[in-house]
Amino acid sequence: MASISRLRADAAECTRCELFRDATQTVFGEGPVHASIVMIGEQPGDKEDLDGRPFVGPAGHLLDRALDAAAIDRHALYLTNAVKHFKWKRGNGKVRLHQKPNREEVRACACWWQAELDAIKPSLVVLLGATAAQAVLGPQVRVTRDRGQVRAPTEVVPYETLVTVHPSAVLRTRPAERDAAFDALVRDLRIAAEHVER
Ligand code: URA
């Protein structure tokens, strides 16, 4: 089994789909190799693409606040994404607009998160949003229906998993409902934390 540093070096050269062409760099996962929780998001955003680290832009800042509220230390987590290159299209001026990765791109990238999980063997995998949840658990998963429950390992996914919303979904929520959406994310994260502390 490959080490995380070997995987990171190999992923830096990844050309398994076309997304590497327009991205600045591969954004691999980061965190302790013995983390008990791995969190998987969708894909790096503009800031992550430039910095080369996951969850350092606006969604990452919201995630940091939610982790604080759930008393989870970000530095104890291994944070990664289902897709390791930023997919974007040009907006007005210099703005790079996030594009959702398609099924083939998600599938092409699966070998990386699978290898990350095999290297880390976490107690729990937290899936942030539909792209990560469906990449790992299959297309039948629905975030709003299935969130906040610890799911048993299966033959395909030999780890316990918990689905919750993506932090950017909280950012997109109408202002009047945003606090409630944030609190619901924190509730799910607390379930994750309490589960691994048991
Ligand atoms: N959104 C994600 O899913 N991952 C990141 O790293 C940043 C934003």
mmCIF file of C-alpha atoms and ligand atoms in Angstrom, residues 27 40-46 48 53-60 79-83 98 128 166-168, ligand 1:
data_model
loop_
_atom_site.group_PDB
_atom_site.id
_atom_site.type_symbol
_atom_site.label_atom_id
_atom_site.label_comp_id
_atom_site.label_asym_id
_atom_site.label_seq_id
_atom_site.Cartn_x
_atom_site.Cartn_y
_atom_site.Cartn_z
ATOM 1 C CA VAL A 27 -4.802 19.656 -4.705
ATOM 2 C CA ILE A 40 -14.142 14.359 1.622
ATOM 3 C CA GLY A 41 -15.416 17.433 -0.227
ATOM 4 C CA GLU A 42 -16.167 17.942 -3.908
ATOM 5 C CA GLN A 43 -13.192 19.564 -5.581
ATOM 6 C CA PRO A 44 -10.771 22.441 -4.933
ATOM 7 C CA GLY A 45 -12.068 25.945 -5.591
ATOM 8 C CA ASP A 46 -10.241 28.963 -6.966
ATOM 9 C CA GLU A 48 -7.389 25.979 -3.218
ATOM 10 C CA ARG A 53 -4.343 23.016 -0.203
ATOM 11 C CA PRO A 54 -7.930 21.836 0.358
ATOM 12 C CA PHE A 55 -10.583 24.001 2.045
ATOM 13 C CA VAL A 56 -8.668 27.266 2.362
ATOM 14 C CA GLY A 57 -11.233 29.477 0.533
ATOM 15 C CA PRO A 58 -14.716 30.683 1.575
ATOM 16 C CA ALA A 59 -16.172 27.161 1.957
ATOM 17 C CA GLY A 60 -13.124 26.222 4.022
ATOM 18 C CA LEU A 79 -9.261 16.695 4.545
ATOM 19 C CA THR A 80 -9.492 15.816 0.904
ATOM 20 C CA ASN A 81 -11.738 16.013 -2.158
ATOM 21 C CA ALA A 82 -13.489 13.579 -4.479
ATOM 22 C CA VAL A 83 -11.880 15.398 -7.432
ATOM 23 C CA HIS A 98 -16.619 26.750 -10.350
ATOM 24 C CA LEU A 128 -19.497 16.751 2.462
ATOM 25 C CA HIS A 166 -21.228 20.749 1.698
ATOM 26 C CA PRO A 167 -20.213 23.989 3.465
ATOM 27 C CA SER A 168 -20.748 25.924 0.239
HETATM 28 N N1 URA B 1 -14.896 22.956 -1.863
HETATM 29 C C1 URA B 1 -14.507 21.662 -1.770
HETATM 30 O O1 URA B 1 -15.296 20.749 -1.939
HETATM 31 N N2 URA B 1 -13.245 21.423 -1.499
HETATM 32 C C2 URA B 1 -12.341 22.369 -1.297
HETATM 33 O O2 URA B 1 -11.188 22.034 -1.058
HETATM 34 C C3 URA B 1 -12.777 23.705 -1.377
HETATM 35 C C4 URA B 1 -14.057 23.980 -1.664
#
